[in-house]
Amino acid sequence: MTLHQIIPGEDTKPAYNYAYLDEQTKRMIRRALLKAVAVPGYQVPFGSREMPLARGWGTGGIQITAAIIGPDDVLKVIDQGADDTTNAVSIRRFFERTADAKTSEATDEATIIQTRHRIPEAPLKAGQIMVYQVPQPEPLRKLEPRETETRKMHAWAEYGLMQVKLYENIARFGEVTTTYDYPVDVNGRYVMAPSPIPKFDNPKMHMSPSLQLFGAGREKRIYAVPPYTSVRSLDFEDHPFRIQSWNEPCGLCGATDSYLDEVITDDRGGRMFVCSDSHHCETRRADGHRGAMLADASALHLVDDKQAKDKVSKS
Amino acid sequence: MTTMIHVENVAKTFTLHNQGGVRLPVFDNVNFSVEAGEALVLAGASGAGKSSLLRILYGNYRPSSGHIHITHAGRAIDIVAAVPRTVLDIRRRTLGFVSQFLRVIPRVSALDIVRDPLLARGVSPDEASERAKAILARLNLPERLWHLAPATFSGGEQQRVNIARSFVDPAPILLIDEPTASLDAANRDVVVDLIGEARANGSAIVGIFHDEAVRERVATRYLDITAFRKAA
Amino acid sequence: MTQHVSPQDLGIDPDPLLSVTGVGRFYGERIGCADVSFDLWPGEVLGIVGESGSGKSTLLRCLAGIDAPDAGEVLFRGSGQPLDIYSVAEQDRRRLMRTAWGIVHQNPRDGLRMDVSAGGNVGERLMDRGDRHYGKIRERALDWLTRVEIAENRIDDRPRQFSGGMQQRLQIARVLVSEPKLVFMDEPTGGLDVSVQARLLDLLRVLVRDLGLAAIIVTHDLAVARLLTDRLMVMKDGRVVEQGLTDQVLDDPHHAYTQLLTSAVLSV
């Protein structure tokens, strides 16, 4: 049952428009999106609406999704890499109810993937659309508080100051310590905030076959990276950009090439590293990949893994 | 002989605007020339305007009227009408001013001060150092002072550094204001010799010397400027 | 006998670096500065002196590309064709100000990034123009810190940990690292102790001479003008009342106001 069916009204006439936003607003957002796609990395202002959830919970991303979603779409929502956290579940349900959308946790089934903090580990395909929730769209904001000035800096590609920030990092810590929302150069023109994804995910944006859309609800900005567009992480010739790496594989699925979260397992210093992309990890386990700590994790009810449980009970 | 300085109808009057606009005429109708190889000594009582005239020749004071043609780079140029950077170029290459006071530059050694004009004229650093050391030695400046900045030197020592700087590579025209004022007899002799050598090498010299003995030894000609005093 | 001899005939630079014609800025009825015209040649140092409120800082802001004048034009001949700095696109003017020009502010806080290390402050202009080699940027920053007499081990300290004199020297290094052709300085020794001033002045004098910089220095301190400048413009009530060689203007002032200024000083 969907929201517009259960709200009482005249006969079956829905109380809400399809996908919550009215058609004029969607059109306005689509116009902004077209402009954003035409000028990769450029922040397009848009008339951000009030949404039935607090700002900071992804209202920018939700408005974009609402403007592009249709009845044939399959929506996946990621929060911190997981499909099952509160925010992801709420947003998924919101579109199930307001847009009759089919939802999925499988990356390759989704046509729209709305995300906060991660890009899925599975490679994206042509025809898929990534929708990023963005808290602060302006990569220069912490360096230059004046909006009038940052606009000029973007307009004329005056990006020396951005480089000064990286210089400061290296001077102080020997390396660039920015680990998420790491600034990128889009299409050799605009410097862009990739939203708070780990820098581990930055290379996935480069020449991606998918369309990538970014929405900042509170800051009222939309920007985009069209398919097959160059996205280069800023660096120095002698301090090239590097992604994070871990000394051990995922404790559950044994993956050595995914982004890992550290999980504290007890109060005696026990810990394990697991894939932050929950769907990726599950898929690998279903395919038979086994991590070193899968049995322990299962025993601790950290994962619901029948085979592992069986193994534990047998032993 | 080459005329190095030609002064034509120069007059100078100071107007003190903040003291009721009082006008102080210094001199009027000054006309003279100085040839290369000459040493013209300005004579006249104290307050007659000798120093003012010297400063006018240097382009430091601006005459109220008249012209001063200086032979610079093979041309006669009116320093009164010249634009500032031309005046600076004339001073850099043609016109030297030797005063009794050294403009002390903090933290620059005596040797570097003396070497500087040679370097500016393209002499190699090694040769410049050799020539600078030679003239400092000749002026009896103790070697231990050469590498120190002259700010703490005595008046006489500073004066010798200043003279060394002016005579290490004498300009085609030298304007000299009391160079021997606080020097002992031996050093005074060295200065007189230096002036003589510069003149022998073709420099035109205009100077003020209070010490009569020095004056006698330096001068090839006298100019009494009392004659130019304005009839007030 | 005397023919008219222009500086060109003597082999001095043929073209002025900066040509200022009829520049004026007005605040309603009040004159900020008016009818200012002059040329500045490469390597020349021009002083602008006058009391507070005489319009010298207003003029400097017009010349330096900060505030557009209401009248007149400012032509800059950096390389090749002269550029009217107020008719070119703002983008070009900004680029000019970050590369071929430099501005040294009276208050170092206006010219430094206080939250960025000394090395980052000096390196910014290099990164602005596209330098992307950390090691080389740092090497040049170190070289410049040394030239302005800041110890190498302070390279990663922030300006707020520096004394006033050091901050000012850092500001100078930050500006000169891009090897500008023209530098504007507004009371560069303004808020400093006398002894610190002397050191800074000496440093400026040496740098200006060694780099062949052209500079325009606004100061109310005639001793500063005497030490650093070749030429002087005296301003009063927004207008230039006297100009000429620095030693001429100071030793033989003609205008009543200049005489007042020079006589008000104990010894310059």
PDB file of C-alpha atoms in Angstrom, chain C:
ATOM      1  CA  MET C   1      75.046  73.266 -27.446  1.00  0.00           C
ATOM      2  CA  THR C   2      72.569  71.493 -25.181  1.00  0.00           C
ATOM      3  CA  GLN C   3      70.141  69.500 -27.217  1.00  0.00           C
ATOM      4  CA  HIS C   4      67.040  68.017 -25.699  1.00  0.00           C
ATOM      5  CA  VAL C   5      68.128  64.636 -24.393  1.00  0.00           C
ATOM      6  CA  SER C   6      65.502  62.132 -23.388  1.00  0.00           C
ATOM      7  CA  PRO C   7      66.254  59.255 -21.061  1.00  0.00           C
ATOM      8  CA  GLN C   8      65.842  56.907 -24.015  1.00  0.00           C
ATOM      9  CA  ASP C   9      68.828  58.540 -25.675  1.00  0.00           C
ATOM     10  CA  LEU C  10      70.872  57.529 -22.672  1.00  0.00           C
ATOM     11  CA  GLY C  11      69.834  53.910 -23.041  1.00  0.00           C
ATOM     12  CA  ILE C  12      67.530  53.863 -20.022  1.00  0.00           C
ATOM     13  CA  ASP C  13      64.336  51.802 -20.305  1.00  0.00           C
ATOM     14  CA  PRO C  14      62.196  53.265 -23.053  1.00  0.00           C
ATOM     15  CA  ASP C  15      58.733  52.517 -21.675  1.00  0.00           C
ATOM     16  CA  PRO C  16      57.235  53.271 -18.302  1.00  0.00           C
ATOM     17  CA  LEU C  17      56.004  50.262 -16.352  1.00  0.00           C
ATOM     18  CA  LEU C  18      53.038  52.180 -15.016  1.00  0.00           C
ATOM     19  CA  SER C  19      51.387  55.241 -16.525  1.00  0.00           C
ATOM     20  CA  VAL C  20      48.872  57.059 -14.383  1.00  0.00           C
ATOM     21  CA  THR C  21      46.731  59.754 -15.965  1.00  0.00           C
ATOM     22  CA  GLY C  22      44.270  62.041 -14.213  1.00  0.00           C
ATOM     23  CA  VAL C  23      43.353  59.546 -11.517  1.00  0.00           C
ATOM     24  CA  GLY C  24      40.734  60.724  -9.053  1.00  0.00           C
ATOM     25  CA  ARG C  25      38.381  59.191  -6.525  1.00  0.00           C
ATOM     26  CA  PHE C  26      35.530  61.051  -4.896  1.00  0.00           C
ATOM     27  CA  TYR C  27      33.253  60.444  -1.970  1.00  0.00           C
ATOM     28  CA  GLY C  28      30.304  62.603  -2.915  1.00  0.00           C
ATOM     29  CA  GLU C  29      31.489  66.178  -2.582  1.00  0.00           C
ATOM     30  CA  ARG C  30      34.652  65.160  -0.805  1.00  0.00           C
ATOM     31  CA  ILE C  31      37.843  64.486  -2.748  1.00  0.00           C
ATOM     32  CA  GLY C  32      39.698  61.272  -1.984  1.00  0.00           C
ATOM     33  CA  CYS C  33      42.355  62.111  -4.508  1.00  0.00           C
ATOM     34  CA  ALA C  34      42.250  64.093  -7.727  1.00  0.00           C
ATOM     35  CA  ASP C  35      44.214  64.811 -10.914  1.00  0.00           C
ATOM     36  CA  VAL C  36      47.075  62.466 -10.161  1.00  0.00           C
ATOM     37  CA  SER C  37      49.326  61.727 -13.123  1.00  0.00           C
ATOM     38  CA  PHE C  38      52.784  60.205 -13.257  1.00  0.00           C
ATOM     39  CA  ASP C  39      54.892  57.538 -14.937  1.00  0.00           C
ATOM     40  CA  LEU C  40      56.875  54.899 -13.128  1.00  0.00           C
ATOM     41  CA  TRP C  41      59.780  53.157 -14.817  1.00  0.00           C
ATOM     42  CA  PRO C  42      61.163  49.679 -14.152  1.00  0.00           C
ATOM     43  CA  GLY C  43      63.369  49.678 -11.078  1.00  0.00           C
ATOM     44  CA  GLU C  44      62.116  53.035  -9.832  1.00  0.00           C
ATOM     45  CA  VAL C  45      60.879  53.525  -6.302  1.00  0.00           C
ATOM     46  CA  LEU C  46      58.267  56.221  -5.846  1.00  0.00           C
ATOM     47  CA  GLY C  47      57.291  57.520  -2.448  1.00  0.00           C
ATOM     48  CA  ILE C  48      53.929  59.097  -1.686  1.00  0.00           C
ATOM     49  CA  VAL C  49      54.091  61.237   1.436  1.00  0.00           C
ATOM     50  CA  GLY C  50      51.589  63.378   3.256  1.00  0.00           C
ATOM     51  CA  GLU C  51      49.715  63.530   6.520  1.00  0.00           C
ATOM     52  CA  SER C  52      46.882  61.229   7.513  1.00  0.00           C
ATOM     53  CA  GLY C  53      43.874  62.084   5.371  1.00  0.00           C
ATOM     54  CA  SER C  54      45.948  63.578   2.573  1.00  0.00           C
ATOM     55  CA  GLY C  55      44.612  60.933   0.188  1.00  0.00           C
ATOM     56  CA  LYS C  56      47.787  58.911  -0.171  1.00  0.00           C
ATOM     57  CA  SER C  57      46.238  55.605   0.848  1.00  0.00           C
ATOM     58  CA  THR C  58      43.168  56.267  -1.307  1.00  0.00           C
ATOM     59  CA  LEU C  59      45.490  56.863  -4.228  1.00  0.00           C
ATOM     60  CA  LEU C  60      47.450  53.698  -3.520  1.00  0.00           C
ATOM     61  CA  ARG C  61      44.257  51.648  -3.512  1.00  0.00           C
ATOM     62  CA  CYS C  62      43.327  53.108  -6.905  1.00  0.00           C
ATOM     63  CA  LEU C  63      46.767  52.391  -8.321  1.00  0.00           C
ATOM     64  CA  ALA C  64      46.976  48.892  -6.907  1.00  0.00           C
ATOM     65  CA  GLY C  65      43.736  47.688  -8.445  1.00  0.00           C
ATOM     66  CA  ILE C  66      41.841  47.507  -5.173  1.00  0.00           C
ATOM     67  CA  ASP C  67      39.378  50.381  -5.673  1.00  0.00           C
ATOM     68  CA  ALA C  68      38.426  51.606  -9.122  1.00  0.00           C
ATOM     69  CA  PRO C  69      39.051  55.347  -9.542  1.00  0.00           C
ATOM     70  CA  ASP C  70      36.155  57.601 -10.568  1.00  0.00           C
ATOM     71  CA  ALA C  71      38.347  59.380 -13.095  1.00  0.00           C
ATOM     72  CA  GLY C  72      41.501  58.716 -15.058  1.00  0.00           C
ATOM     73  CA  GLU C  73      43.294  55.564 -16.066  1.00  0.00           C
ATOM     74  CA  VAL C  74      46.102  53.331 -14.856  1.00  0.00           C
ATOM     75  CA  LEU C  75      48.126  51.640 -17.602  1.00  0.00           C
ATOM     76  CA  PHE C  76      50.447  48.780 -16.743  1.00  0.00           C
ATOM     77  CA  ARG C  77      53.042  47.582 -19.207  1.00  0.00           C
ATOM     78  CA  GLY C  78      54.021  44.199 -17.829  1.00  0.00           C
ATOM     79  CA  SER C  79      55.072  42.649 -21.079  1.00  0.00           C
ATOM     80  CA  GLY C  80      54.275  44.047 -24.464  1.00  0.00           C
ATOM     81  CA  GLN C  81      51.065  46.004 -24.785  1.00  0.00           C
ATOM     82  CA  PRO C  82      50.001  48.406 -22.040  1.00  0.00           C
ATOM     83  CA  LEU C  83      47.016  47.177 -20.083  1.00  0.00           C
ATOM     84  CA  ASP C  84      44.361  49.528 -18.706  1.00  0.00           C
ATOM     85  CA  ILE C  85      43.895  47.757 -15.416  1.00  0.00           C
ATOM     86  CA  TYR C  86      40.354  48.989 -14.884  1.00  0.00           C
ATOM     87  CA  SER C  87      39.052  48.155 -18.346  1.00  0.00           C
ATOM     88  CA  VAL C  88      40.418  44.610 -18.496  1.00  0.00           C
ATOM     89  CA  ALA C  89      38.265  41.779 -17.209  1.00  0.00           C
ATOM     90  CA  GLU C  90      38.309  41.382 -13.443  1.00  0.00           C
ATOM     91  CA  GLN C  91      39.807  37.955 -13.962  1.00  0.00           C
ATOM     92  CA  ASP C  92      42.847  39.411 -15.716  1.00  0.00           C
ATOM     93  CA  ARG C  93      43.234  42.090 -13.081  1.00  0.00           C
ATOM     94  CA  ARG C  94      43.165  39.480 -10.347  1.00  0.00           C
ATOM     95  CA  ARG C  95      45.762  37.399 -12.150  1.00  0.00           C
ATOM     96  CA  LEU C  96      47.937  40.466 -12.544  1.00  0.00           C
ATOM     97  CA  MET C  97      47.661  41.209  -8.842  1.00  0.00           C
ATOM     98  CA  ARG C  98      48.667  37.686  -7.934  1.00  0.00           C
ATOM     99  CA  THR C  99      51.654  37.484 -10.247  1.00  0.00           C
ATOM    100  CA  ALA C 100      53.174  40.656 -11.664  1.00  0.00           C
ATOM    101  CA  TRP C 101      52.078  42.814  -8.718  1.00  0.00           C
ATOM    102  CA  GLY C 102      52.423  42.608  -5.009  1.00  0.00           C
ATOM    103  CA  ILE C 103      50.827  44.510  -2.185  1.00  0.00           C
ATOM    104  CA  VAL C 104      52.445  44.815   1.235  1.00  0.00           C
ATOM    105  CA  HIS C 105      49.855  45.952   3.741  1.00  0.00           C
ATOM    106  CA  GLN C 106      50.555  48.044   6.805  1.00  0.00           C
ATOM    107  CA  ASN C 107      48.895  45.435   8.982  1.00  0.00           C
ATOM    108  CA  PRO C 108      50.381  42.005   8.252  1.00  0.00           C
ATOM    109  CA  ARG C 109      47.022  40.445   9.110  1.00  0.00           C
ATOM    110  CA  ASP C 110      45.606  41.989   5.943  1.00  0.00           C
ATOM    111  CA  GLY C 111      48.284  40.400   3.813  1.00  0.00           C
ATOM    112  CA  LEU C 112      48.877  37.037   5.483  1.00  0.00           C
ATOM    113  CA  ARG C 113      46.752  33.981   6.076  1.00  0.00           C
ATOM    114  CA  MET C 114      47.051  33.736   9.816  1.00  0.00           C
ATOM    115  CA  ASP C 115      45.928  30.085   9.977  1.00  0.00           C
ATOM    116  CA  VAL C 116      48.381  28.916   7.343  1.00  0.00           C
ATOM    117  CA  SER C 117      52.030  28.127   8.103  1.00  0.00           C
ATOM    118  CA  ALA C 118      54.818  30.473   7.029  1.00  0.00           C
ATOM    119  CA  GLY C 119      55.760  28.045   4.252  1.00  0.00           C
ATOM    120  CA  GLY C 120      52.172  27.855   3.034  1.00  0.00           C
ATOM    121  CA  ASN C 121      51.892  31.635   3.050  1.00  0.00           C
ATOM    122  CA  VAL C 122      55.001  32.002   0.929  1.00  0.00           C
ATOM    123  CA  GLY C 123      54.076  29.066  -1.307  1.00  0.00           C
ATOM    124  CA  GLU C 124      50.550  30.224  -2.088  1.00  0.00           C
ATOM    125  CA  ARG C 125      51.468  32.407  -5.046  1.00  0.00           C
ATOM    126  CA  LEU C 126      53.518  29.578  -6.519  1.00  0.00           C
ATOM    127  CA  MET C 127      50.538  27.249  -6.201  1.00  0.00           C
ATOM    128  CA  ASP C 128      48.309  29.993  -7.625  1.00  0.00           C
ATOM    129  CA  ARG C 129      50.301  29.988 -10.809  1.00  0.00           C
ATOM    130  CA  GLY C 130      50.151  26.198 -11.037  1.00  0.00           C
ATOM    131  CA  ASP C 131      53.253  24.866  -9.251  1.00  0.00           C
ATOM    132  CA  ARG C 132      52.385  21.345  -8.097  1.00  0.00           C
ATOM    133  CA  HIS C 133      55.666  19.974  -6.763  1.00  0.00           C
ATOM    134  CA  TYR C 134      55.622  20.041  -2.978  1.00  0.00           C
ATOM    135  CA  GLY C 135      59.393  19.680  -2.605  1.00  0.00           C
ATOM    136  CA  LYS C 136      60.184  22.523  -4.979  1.00  0.00           C
ATOM    137  CA  ILE C 137      57.562  24.815  -3.472  1.00  0.00           C
ATOM    138  CA  ARG C 138      59.014  24.170  -0.033  1.00  0.00           C
ATOM    139  CA  GLU C 139      62.529  24.748  -1.264  1.00  0.00           C
ATOM    140  CA  ARG C 140      61.603  28.146  -2.681  1.00  0.00           C
ATOM    141  CA  ALA C 141      59.680  29.030   0.462  1.00  0.00           C
ATOM    142  CA  LEU C 142      62.763  28.188   2.544  1.00  0.00           C
ATOM    143  CA  ASP C 143      64.938  30.265   0.259  1.00  0.00           C
ATOM    144  CA  TRP C 144      62.640  33.254   0.675  1.00  0.00           C
ATOM    145  CA  LEU C 145      62.323  32.856   4.420  1.00  0.00           C
ATOM    146  CA  THR C 146      66.107  32.968   4.584  1.00  0.00           C
ATOM    147  CA  ARG C 147      66.210  36.063   2.411  1.00  0.00           C
ATOM    148  CA  VAL C 148      63.869  37.880   4.769  1.00  0.00           C
ATOM    149  CA  GLU C 149      65.869  36.576   7.748  1.00  0.00           C
ATOM    150  CA  ILE C 150      63.341  34.151   9.176  1.00  0.00           C
ATOM    151  CA  ALA C 151      64.974  31.012  10.539  1.00  0.00           C
ATOM    152  CA  GLU C 152      64.384  27.890   8.466  1.00  0.00           C
ATOM    153  CA  ASN C 153      62.987  25.989  11.427  1.00  0.00           C
ATOM    154  CA  ARG C 154      60.058  28.414  11.596  1.00  0.00           C
ATOM    155  CA  ILE C 155      58.714  27.327   8.211  1.00  0.00           C
ATOM    156  CA  ASP C 156      55.879  25.293   9.694  1.00  0.00           C
ATOM    157  CA  ASP C 157      54.912  27.830  12.352  1.00  0.00           C
ATOM    158  CA  ARG C 158      51.880  30.019  11.875  1.00  0.00           C
ATOM    159  CA  PRO C 159      52.222  33.789  11.578  1.00  0.00           C
ATOM    160  CA  ARG C 160      50.413  34.382  14.854  1.00  0.00           C
ATOM    161  CA  GLN C 161      53.424  32.855  16.601  1.00  0.00           C
ATOM    162  CA  PHE C 162      55.647  35.511  15.007  1.00  0.00           C
ATOM    163  CA  SER C 163      56.559  38.988  16.248  1.00  0.00           C
ATOM    164  CA  GLY C 164      55.247  42.020  14.361  1.00  0.00           C
ATOM    165  CA  GLY C 165      58.523  42.524  12.534  1.00  0.00           C
ATOM    166  CA  MET C 166      58.693  38.877  11.503  1.00  0.00           C
ATOM    167  CA  GLN C 167      55.103  38.963  10.291  1.00  0.00           C
ATOM    168  CA  GLN C 168      55.952  41.937   8.130  1.00  0.00           C
ATOM    169  CA  ARG C 169      59.022  40.205   6.710  1.00  0.00           C
ATOM    170  CA  LEU C 170      56.929  37.135   6.028  1.00  0.00           C
ATOM    171  CA  GLN C 171      54.420  39.273   4.171  1.00  0.00           C
ATOM    172  CA  ILE C 172      57.218  40.637   2.029  1.00  0.00           C
ATOM    173  CA  ALA C 173      58.484  37.133   1.232  1.00  0.00           C
ATOM    174  CA  ARG C 174      54.948  36.043   0.362  1.00  0.00           C
ATOM    175  CA  VAL C 175      54.675  38.878  -2.146  1.00  0.00           C
ATOM    176  CA  LEU C 176      58.160  38.722  -3.652  1.00  0.00           C
ATOM    177  CA  VAL C 177      58.268  34.960  -4.208  1.00  0.00           C
ATOM    178  CA  SER C 178      56.384  35.373  -7.491  1.00  0.00           C
ATOM    179  CA  GLU C 179      59.022  37.867  -8.645  1.00  0.00           C
ATOM    180  CA  PRO C 180      56.607  40.725  -9.253  1.00  0.00           C
ATOM    181  CA  LYS C 181      57.611  43.683 -11.377  1.00  0.00           C
ATOM    182  CA  LEU C 182      55.786  46.185  -9.208  1.00  0.00           C
ATOM    183  CA  VAL C 183      55.152  46.252  -5.485  1.00  0.00           C
ATOM    184  CA  PHE C 184      52.809  48.541  -3.568  1.00  0.00           C
ATOM    185  CA  MET C 185      53.555  49.171   0.071  1.00  0.00           C
ATOM    186  CA  ASP C 186      51.269  50.962   2.490  1.00  0.00           C
ATOM    187  CA  GLU C 187      53.227  52.184   5.508  1.00  0.00           C
ATOM    188  CA  PRO C 188      55.346  49.028   5.516  1.00  0.00           C
ATOM    189  CA  THR C 189      57.051  49.919   8.783  1.00  0.00           C
ATOM    190  CA  GLY C 190      53.913  51.346  10.352  1.00  0.00           C
ATOM    191  CA  GLY C 191      53.297  49.544  13.607  1.00  0.00           C
ATOM    192  CA  LEU C 192      56.863  48.514  14.364  1.00  0.00           C
ATOM    193  CA  ASP C 193      59.411  49.498  17.017  1.00  0.00           C
ATOM    194  CA  VAL C 194      62.144  51.791  15.803  1.00  0.00           C
ATOM    195  CA  SER C 195      64.873  49.121  15.940  1.00  0.00           C
ATOM    196  CA  VAL C 196      62.668  46.614  14.120  1.00  0.00           C
ATOM    197  CA  GLN C 197      61.842  49.306  11.558  1.00  0.00           C
ATOM    198  CA  ALA C 198      65.515  49.877  10.798  1.00  0.00           C
ATOM    199  CA  ARG C 199      66.104  46.206  10.085  1.00  0.00           C
ATOM    200  CA  LEU C 200      63.042  45.981   7.862  1.00  0.00           C
ATOM    201  CA  LEU C 201      63.978  49.126   5.958  1.00  0.00           C
ATOM    202  CA  ASP C 202      67.454  47.828   5.314  1.00  0.00           C
ATOM    203  CA  LEU C 203      66.019  44.545   4.101  1.00  0.00           C
ATOM    204  CA  LEU C 204      63.590  46.329   1.784  1.00  0.00           C
ATOM    205  CA  ARG C 205      66.333  48.545   0.439  1.00  0.00           C
ATOM    206  CA  VAL C 206      68.527  45.579  -0.427  1.00  0.00           C
ATOM    207  CA  LEU C 207      65.677  43.564  -1.950  1.00  0.00           C
ATOM    208  CA  VAL C 208      64.422  46.442  -4.055  1.00  0.00           C
ATOM    209  CA  ARG C 209      67.922  47.033  -5.389  1.00  0.00           C
ATOM    210  CA  ASP C 210      68.857  43.386  -5.945  1.00  0.00           C
ATOM    211  CA  LEU C 211      65.595  42.480  -7.660  1.00  0.00           C
ATOM    212  CA  GLY C 212      65.337  45.692  -9.672  1.00  0.00           C
ATOM    213  CA  LEU C 213      61.804  46.114  -8.354  1.00  0.00           C
ATOM    214  CA  ALA C 214      59.645  49.070  -9.135  1.00  0.00           C
ATOM    215  CA  ALA C 215      57.777  50.097  -6.027  1.00  0.00           C
ATOM    216  CA  ILE C 216      55.263  52.634  -4.830  1.00  0.00           C
ATOM    217  CA  ILE C 217      55.535  53.264  -1.118  1.00  0.00           C
ATOM    218  CA  VAL C 218      53.028  55.235   0.900  1.00  0.00           C
ATOM    219  CA  THR C 219      54.472  56.597   4.104  1.00  0.00           C
ATOM    220  CA  HIS C 220      54.140  59.528   6.430  1.00  0.00           C
ATOM    221  CA  ASP C 221      57.718  58.948   7.586  1.00  0.00           C
ATOM    222  CA  LEU C 222      60.144  61.115   5.639  1.00  0.00           C
ATOM    223  CA  ALA C 223      63.128  59.087   6.862  1.00  0.00           C
ATOM    224  CA  VAL C 224      61.607  56.006   5.289  1.00  0.00           C
ATOM    225  CA  ALA C 225      61.053  57.948   2.082  1.00  0.00           C
ATOM    226  CA  ARG C 226      64.648  59.189   2.126  1.00  0.00           C
ATOM    227  CA  LEU C 227      66.069  55.713   2.556  1.00  0.00           C
ATOM    228  CA  LEU C 228      63.909  53.789   0.126  1.00  0.00           C
ATOM    229  CA  THR C 229      62.675  56.044  -2.646  1.00  0.00           C
ATOM    230  CA  ASP C 230      64.132  57.652  -5.761  1.00  0.00           C
ATOM    231  CA  ARG C 231      61.251  60.016  -6.312  1.00  0.00           C
ATOM    232  CA  LEU C 232      58.668  61.595  -4.105  1.00  0.00           C
ATOM    233  CA  MET C 233      55.123  62.887  -4.495  1.00  0.00           C
ATOM    234  CA  VAL C 234      53.823  65.118  -1.734  1.00  0.00           C
ATOM    235  CA  MET C 235      50.061  65.017  -1.258  1.00  0.00           C
ATOM    236  CA  LYS C 236      47.751  67.399   0.491  1.00  0.00           C
ATOM    237  CA  ASP C 237      43.955  67.391   0.473  1.00  0.00           C
ATOM    238  CA  GLY C 238      43.906  64.712  -2.206  1.00  0.00           C
ATOM    239  CA  ARG C 239      46.173  66.504  -4.635  1.00  0.00           C
ATOM    240  CA  VAL C 240      49.858  66.276  -5.487  1.00  0.00           C
ATOM    241  CA  VAL C 241      51.407  69.581  -4.420  1.00  0.00           C
ATOM    242  CA  GLU C 242      55.031  68.814  -5.223  1.00  0.00           C
ATOM    243  CA  GLN C 243      57.028  66.043  -6.828  1.00  0.00           C
ATOM    244  CA  GLY C 244      60.566  65.347  -7.887  1.00  0.00           C
ATOM    245  CA  LEU C 245      63.727  63.545  -6.895  1.00  0.00           C
ATOM    246  CA  THR C 246      63.484  62.520  -3.273  1.00  0.00           C
ATOM    247  CA  ASP C 247      66.565  64.442  -2.155  1.00  0.00           C
ATOM    248  CA  GLN C 248      65.432  67.552  -4.066  1.00  0.00           C
ATOM    249  CA  VAL C 249      62.003  67.544  -2.500  1.00  0.00           C
ATOM    250  CA  LEU C 250      63.326  66.910   1.001  1.00  0.00           C
ATOM    251  CA  ASP C 251      66.395  69.190   0.879  1.00  0.00           C
ATOM    252  CA  ASP C 252      64.976  72.031  -1.184  1.00  0.00           C
ATOM    253  CA  PRO C 253      61.207  71.927  -0.752  1.00  0.00           C
ATOM    254  CA  HIS C 254      59.352  74.601  -2.714  1.00  0.00           C
ATOM    255  CA  HIS C 255      55.735  74.190  -1.719  1.00  0.00           C
ATOM    256  CA  ALA C 256      54.622  75.644   1.612  1.00  0.00           C
ATOM    257  CA  TYR C 257      53.159  72.325   2.716  1.00  0.00           C
ATOM    258  CA  THR C 258      56.343  70.390   1.910  1.00  0.00           C
ATOM    259  CA  GLN C 259      58.377  72.947   3.841  1.00  0.00           C
ATOM    260  CA  LEU C 260      56.052  72.449   6.764  1.00  0.00           C
ATOM    261  CA  LEU C 261      56.416  68.673   6.536  1.00  0.00           C
ATOM    262  CA  THR C 262      60.191  68.703   6.330  1.00  0.00           C
ATOM    263  CA  SER C 263      60.612  71.269   9.072  1.00  0.00           C
ATOM    264  CA  ALA C 264      58.368  69.259  11.373  1.00  0.00           C
ATOM    265  CA  VAL C 265      60.901  66.439  11.381  1.00  0.00           C
ATOM    266  CA  LEU C 266      63.866  66.503  13.707  1.00  0.00           C
ATOM    267  CA  SER C 267      66.395  65.082  11.308  1.00  0.00           C
ATOM    268  CA  VAL C 268      66.013  63.141   8.116  1.00  0.00           C
TER     269      VAL C 268
END
